[in-house]
C-alpha atoms as a printed R data frame, in Angstrom:
    type eleno elety resid chain resno       x       y       z
1   ATOM     1    CA   MET     A     1  98.937  81.984  84.792
2   ATOM     2    CA   PRO     A     2  96.901  78.900  85.614
3   ATOM     3    CA   GLN     A     3  96.912  78.096  89.329
4   ATOM     4    CA   GLY     A     4  98.866  74.866  88.815
5   ATOM     5    CA   GLN     A     5 101.693  76.779  87.171
6   ATOM     6    CA   PHE     A     6 101.695  79.359  89.972
7   ATOM     7    CA   ARG     A     7 102.514  76.662  92.520
8   ATOM     8    CA   GLN     A     8 105.444  75.566  90.366
9   ATOM     9    CA   LEU     A     9 107.104  78.973  90.641
10  ATOM    10    CA   SER     A    10 110.098  79.261  92.919
11  ATOM    11    CA   ALA     A    11 109.653  81.168  96.170
12  ATOM    12    CA   PRO     A    12 111.774  84.100  94.882
13  ATOM    13    CA   THR     A    13 109.715  84.313  91.683
14  ATOM    14    CA   ARG     A    14 106.479  84.313  93.703
15  ATOM    15    CA   ALA     A    15 107.881  87.057  95.963
16  ATOM    16    CA   VAL     A    16 108.783  89.144  92.906
17  ATOM    17    CA   LEU     A    17 105.330  88.549  91.418
18  ATOM    18    CA   PHE     A    18 103.571  89.650  94.615
19  ATOM    19    CA   ASP     A    19 105.746  92.760  94.808
20  ATOM    20    CA   ILE     A    20 104.977  93.675  91.191
21  ATOM    21    CA   ALA     A    21 101.270  93.187  91.851
22  ATOM    22    CA   ASP     A    22 101.473  95.533  94.848
23  ATOM    23    CA   ASN     A    23 103.753  98.071  93.110
24  ATOM    24    CA   PRO     A    24 102.971  98.326  89.383
25  ATOM    25    CA   ASP     A    25 105.369 100.193  87.119
26  ATOM    26    CA   SER     A    26 108.321  99.681  89.446
27  ATOM    27    CA   SER     A    27 111.858  99.406  88.205
28  ATOM    28    CA   ILE     A    28 113.736  96.133  88.561
29  ATOM    29    CA   ASN     A    29 116.010  97.878  91.064
30  ATOM    30    CA   ASP     A    30 113.013  99.024  93.150
31  ATOM    31    CA   VAL     A    31 111.593  95.484  93.212
32  ATOM    32    CA   ALA     A    32 115.001  94.106  94.204
33  ATOM    33    CA   GLY     A    33 115.202  96.569  97.079
34  ATOM    34    CA   ARG     A    34 111.778  95.665  98.425
35  ATOM    35    CA   VAL     A    35 112.133  91.883  98.145
36  ATOM    36    CA   ARG     A    36 115.784  92.066  99.230
37  ATOM    37    CA   PHE     A    37 117.125  89.870  96.434
38  ATOM    38    CA   PRO     A    38 120.069  90.700  94.181
39  ATOM    39    CA   GLN     A    39 119.046  92.673  91.099
40  ATOM    40    CA   SER     A    40 120.323  89.872  88.868
41  ATOM    41    CA   GLN     A    41 118.000  87.360  90.573
42  ATOM    42    CA   VAL     A    42 115.016  89.707  90.225
43  ATOM    43    CA   SER     A    43 115.844  90.177  86.538
44  ATOM    44    CA   VAL     A    44 115.801  86.393  86.037
45  ATOM    45    CA   CYS     A    45 112.462  86.120  87.868
46  ATOM    46    CA   VAL     A    46 110.957  88.947  85.811
47  ATOM    47    CA   ALA     A    47 112.193  87.335  82.586
48  ATOM    48    CA   ARG     A    48 110.557  84.049  83.583
49  ATOM    49    CA   LEU     A    49 107.275  85.799  84.401
50  ATOM    50    CA   ARG     A    50 107.441  87.805  81.163
51  ATOM    51    CA   ASP     A    51 108.050  84.640  79.131
52  ATOM    52    CA   ASN     A    52 104.923  83.134  80.725
53  ATOM    53    CA   GLY     A    53 102.860  86.230  79.861
54  ATOM    54    CA   VAL     A    54 102.308  87.209  83.495
55  ATOM    55    CA   VAL     A    55 104.157  90.536  83.450
56  ATOM    56    CA   GLU     A    56 105.275  92.988  80.834
57  ATOM    57    CA   THR     A    57 108.260  95.278  80.809
58  ATOM    58    CA   VAL     A    58 108.472  98.745  79.325
59  ATOM    59    CA   THR     A    59 111.164 101.371  79.082
60  ATOM    60    CA   ASP     A    60 110.705 104.139  81.620
61  ATOM    61    CA   PRO     A    61 109.715 107.191  79.538
62  ATOM    62    CA   GLN     A    62 111.422 109.506  82.055
63  ATOM    63    CA   ASP     A    63 114.687 107.565  82.230
64  ATOM    64    CA   ARG     A    64 115.174 105.376  79.179
65  ATOM    65    CA   ARG     A    65 117.892 103.373  80.970
66  ATOM    66    CA   ARG     A    66 115.361 101.921  83.427
67  ATOM    67    CA   THR     A    67 112.945  99.088  82.792
68  ATOM    68    CA   LEU     A    68 109.551  99.173  84.460
69  ATOM    69    CA   VAL     A    69 107.543  96.043  85.122
70  ATOM    70    CA   ARG     A    70 103.809  95.492  85.654
71  ATOM    71    CA   LEU     A    71 101.233  92.750  85.439
72  ATOM    72    CA   THR     A    72  99.737  92.149  82.012
73  ATOM    73    CA   ALA     A    73  96.098  93.047  81.395
74  ATOM    74    CA   ALA     A    74  95.296  89.321  81.134
75  ATOM    75    CA   THR     A    75  96.881  88.639  84.535
76  ATOM    76    CA   LEU     A    76  94.968  91.517  86.124
77  ATOM    77    CA   HIS     A    77  91.747  90.195  84.592
78  ATOM    78    CA   ARG     A    78  92.358  86.685  85.964
79  ATOM    79    CA   MET     A    79  93.177  88.082  89.399
80  ATOM    80    CA   THR     A    80  90.056  90.225  89.643
81  ATOM    81    CA   ASN     A    81  87.736  87.508  88.329
82  ATOM    82    CA   ARG     A    82  89.053  84.599  90.407
83  ATOM    83    CA   PRO     A    83  86.877  83.536  93.326
84  ATOM    84    CA   PRO     A    84  88.574  83.860  96.695
85  ATOM    85    CA   THR     A    85  90.437  80.794  97.891
86  ATOM    86    CA   GLN     A    86  88.831  79.029 100.808
87  ATOM    87    CA   ILE     A    87  91.518  78.662 103.425
88  ATOM    88    CA   ASP     A    88  89.494  76.683 105.967
89  ATOM    89    CA   ALA     A    89  90.272  73.285 104.429
90  ATOM    90    CA   VAL     A    90  93.986  74.069 104.259
91  ATOM    91    CA   LEU     A    91  94.060  75.293 107.852
92  ATOM    92    CA   THR     A    92  92.057  72.276 109.047
93  ATOM    93    CA   GLU     A    93  94.770  70.049 107.635
94  ATOM    94    CA   ALA     A    94  97.627  72.292 108.823
95  ATOM    95    CA   VAL     A    95  96.451  72.451 112.440
96  ATOM    96    CA   ASN     A    96  95.316  68.812 112.319
97  ATOM    97    CA   SER     A    97  91.920  69.666 113.789
98  ATOM    98    CA   THR     A    98  88.370  69.751 112.478
99  ATOM    99    CA   ASP     A    99  87.268  71.991 115.359
100 ATOM   100    CA   PRO     A   100  86.039  75.288 113.825
101 ATOM   101    CA   THR     A   101  87.386  77.150 116.870
102 ATOM   102    CA   ASP     A   102  90.912  75.946 116.089
103 ATOM   103    CA   VAL     A   103  90.570  77.042 112.465
104 ATOM   104    CA   GLU     A   104  89.361  80.505 113.541
105 ATOM   105    CA   ARG     A   105  92.270  80.799 115.989
106 ATOM   106    CA   ALA     A   106  94.678  79.944 113.162
107 ATOM   107    CA   LYS     A   107  93.082  82.605 110.927
108 ATOM   108    CA   ARG     A   108  93.429  85.234 113.657
109 ATOM   109    CA   ALA     A   109  97.038  84.215 114.210
110 ATOM   110    CA   LEU     A   110  97.771  84.576 110.497
111 ATOM   111    CA   ASP     A   111  96.118  88.006 110.457
112 ATOM   112    CA   THR     A   112  98.238  89.052 113.443
113 ATOM   113    CA   LEU     A   113 101.396  87.758 111.787
114 ATOM   114    CA   ALA     A   114 100.566  89.596 108.547
115 ATOM   115    CA   ASP     A   115 100.064  92.831 110.499
116 ATOM   116    CA   LEU     A   116 103.359  92.395 112.347
117 ATOM   117    CA   LEU     A   117 105.294  91.626 109.185
118 ATOM   118    CA   HIS     A   118 103.707  94.590 107.461
119 ATOM   119    CA   LEU     A   119 104.716  96.877 110.337
120 ATOM   120    CA   ALA     A   120 108.258  95.525 110.332
121 ATOM   121    CA   ASP     A   121 108.807  96.713 106.750
122 ATOM   122    CA   PRO     A   122 109.216 100.519 106.741
123 ATOM   123    CA   ASP     A   123 108.305 100.655 103.034
124 ATOM   124    CA   THR     A   124 104.871  99.165 103.689
125 ATOM   125    CA   ALA     A   125 104.111 100.248 107.249
126 ATOM   126    CA   ARG     A   126 100.478 101.054 107.735
127 ATOM   127    CA   HIS     A   127  99.479 104.523 108.779
128 ATOM   128    CA   ASP     A   128  95.989 103.745 110.122
Protein backbone atom coordinates (compact mmCIF):
# COMPACT_ATOMS: atom_id res chain seq x y z
CA MET A 1 0.00 0.00 0.00
CA PRO A 2 1.52 3.34 -0.94
CA GLN A 3 2.33 5.48 2.10
CA GLY A 4 -0.30 8.08 1.20
CA GLN A 5 -3.02 5.44 1.27
CA PHE A 6 -1.76 4.11 4.62
CA ARG A 7 -2.40 7.48 6.25
CA GLN A 8 -5.96 7.42 4.91
CA LEU A 9 -6.76 4.23 6.81
CA SER A 10 -8.93 4.54 9.89
CA ALA A 11 -7.26 4.05 13.26
CA PRO A 12 -9.01 0.67 13.76
CA THR A 13 -7.87 -0.54 10.33
CA ARG A 14 -4.29 0.51 11.09
CA ALA A 15 -4.46 -1.30 14.46
CA VAL A 16 -5.70 -4.45 12.72
CA LEU A 17 -2.95 -4.15 10.10
CA PHE A 18 -0.23 -3.80 12.74
CA ASP A 19 -1.60 -6.80 14.63
CA ILE A 20 -1.65 -8.93 11.47
CA ALA A 21 1.92 -7.89 10.72
CA ASP A 22 3.00 -8.95 14.22
CA ASN A 23 0.90 -12.15 14.24
CA PRO A 24 0.70 -13.71 10.76
CA ASP A 25 -1.78 -16.51 10.14
CA SER A 26 -4.05 -15.43 12.98
CA SER A 27 -7.77 -15.97 12.91
CA ILE A 28 -10.11 -12.99 12.75
CA ASN A 29 -11.24 -13.86 16.28
CA ASP A 30 -7.63 -13.86 17.55
CA VAL A 31 -6.99 -10.44 15.98
CA ALA A 32 -10.22 -9.11 17.50
CA GLY A 33 -9.15 -10.32 20.93
CA ARG A 34 -5.75 -8.67 20.73
CA VAL A 35 -6.92 -5.32 19.35
CA ARG A 36 -10.04 -5.41 21.54
CA PHE A 37 -12.49 -4.56 18.76
CA PRO A 38 -15.69 -6.44 17.97
CA GLN A 39 -15.14 -9.33 15.56
CA SER A 40 -17.50 -7.70 13.06
CA GLN A 41 -15.37 -4.53 13.00
CA VAL A 42 -12.17 -6.55 12.51
CA SER A 43 -13.83 -8.45 9.66
CA VAL A 44 -14.69 -5.14 7.95
CA CYS A 45 -11.11 -3.90 8.42
CA VAL A 46 -9.66 -7.14 7.05
CA ALA A 47 -12.01 -6.98 4.04
CA ARG A 48 -10.86 -3.42 3.32
CA LEU A 49 -7.20 -4.43 3.58
CA ARG A 50 -7.81 -7.51 1.42
CA ASP A 51 -9.56 -5.41 -1.24
CA ASN A 52 -6.49 -3.14 -1.32
CA GLY A 53 -4.15 -6.13 -1.72
CA VAL A 54 -2.47 -5.61 1.65
CA VAL A 55 -3.55 -8.87 3.30
CA GLU A 56 -4.81 -12.22 2.15
CA THR A 57 -7.17 -14.61 3.83
CA VAL A 58 -7.06 -18.38 3.73
CA THR A 59 -9.14 -21.14 5.24
CA ASP A 60 -7.47 -22.70 8.26
CA PRO A 61 -6.48 -26.21 7.10
CA GLN A 62 -6.95 -27.55 10.65
CA ASP A 63 -10.38 -26.00 11.21
CA ARG A 64 -12.08 -25.17 7.93
CA ARG A 65 -14.58 -22.90 9.73
CA ARG A 66 -11.83 -20.40 10.62
CA THR A 67 -10.29 -17.81 8.35
CA LEU A 68 -6.63 -16.95 8.77
CA VAL A 69 -5.20 -13.63 7.69
CA ARG A 70 -1.64 -12.58 6.78
CA LEU A 71 0.18 -9.90 4.86
CA THR A 72 0.56 -10.49 1.14
CA ALA A 73 4.01 -11.22 -0.27
CA ALA A 74 3.94 -7.81 -1.99
CA THR A 75 3.21 -6.05 1.31
CA LEU A 76 6.02 -7.93 3.06
CA HIS A 77 8.38 -6.99 0.24
CA ARG A 78 7.46 -3.29 0.49
CA MET A 79 7.88 -3.36 4.27
CA THR A 80 11.32 -4.96 4.19
CA ASN A 81 12.61 -2.74 1.39
CA ARG A 82 11.33 0.61 2.69
CA PRO A 83 13.94 2.88 4.24
CA PRO A 84 13.30 3.69 7.88
CA THR A 85 11.24 6.80 8.52
CA GLN A 86 13.17 9.67 10.02
CA ILE A 87 11.26 10.75 13.08
CA ASP A 88 13.44 13.71 14.04
CA ALA A 89 11.61 16.20 11.80
CA VAL A 90 8.22 15.07 13.09
CA LEU A 91 9.35 15.28 16.71
CA THR A 92 10.95 18.70 16.14
CA GLU A 93 7.57 19.97 15.01
CA ALA A 94 5.64 18.09 17.72
CA VAL A 95 7.73 19.41 20.61
CA ASN A 96 8.04 22.83 18.94
CA SER A 97 11.80 22.90 19.44
CA THR A 98 14.82 22.66 17.17
CA ASP A 99 17.07 21.77 20.12
CA PRO A 100 18.49 18.27 19.45
CA THR A 101 18.40 17.57 23.20
CA ASP A 102 14.63 18.07 23.24
CA VAL A 103 14.21 15.73 20.27
CA GLU A 104 16.33 13.05 21.98
CA ARG A 105 14.30 13.43 25.19
CA ALA A 106 11.11 12.94 23.16
CA LYS A 107 12.56 9.79 21.55
CA ARG A 108 13.48 8.36 24.95
CA ALA A 109 10.02 9.18 26.26
CA LEU A 110 8.42 7.38 23.31
CA ASP A 111 10.66 4.35 23.88
CA THR A 112 9.66 4.32 27.56
CA LEU A 113 5.98 4.60 26.67
CA ALA A 114 6.28 1.76 24.13
CA ASP A 115 7.92 -0.44 26.77
CA LEU A 116 5.21 0.35 29.32
CA LEU A 117 2.40 -0.30 26.88
CA HIS A 118 4.04 -3.54 25.82
CA LEU A 119 4.30 -4.66 29.45
CA ALA A 120 0.69 -3.74 30.13
CA ASP A 121 -0.53 -6.23 27.52
CA PRO A 122 -0.16 -9.78 28.90
CA ASP A 123 -0.25 -11.22 25.36
CA THR A 124 2.86 -9.28 24.35
CA ALA A 125 4.74 -8.87 27.63
CA ARG A 126 8.46 -9.10 27.17
CA HIS A 127 10.37 -11.82 28.92
CA ASP A 128 13.86 -10.27 28.74
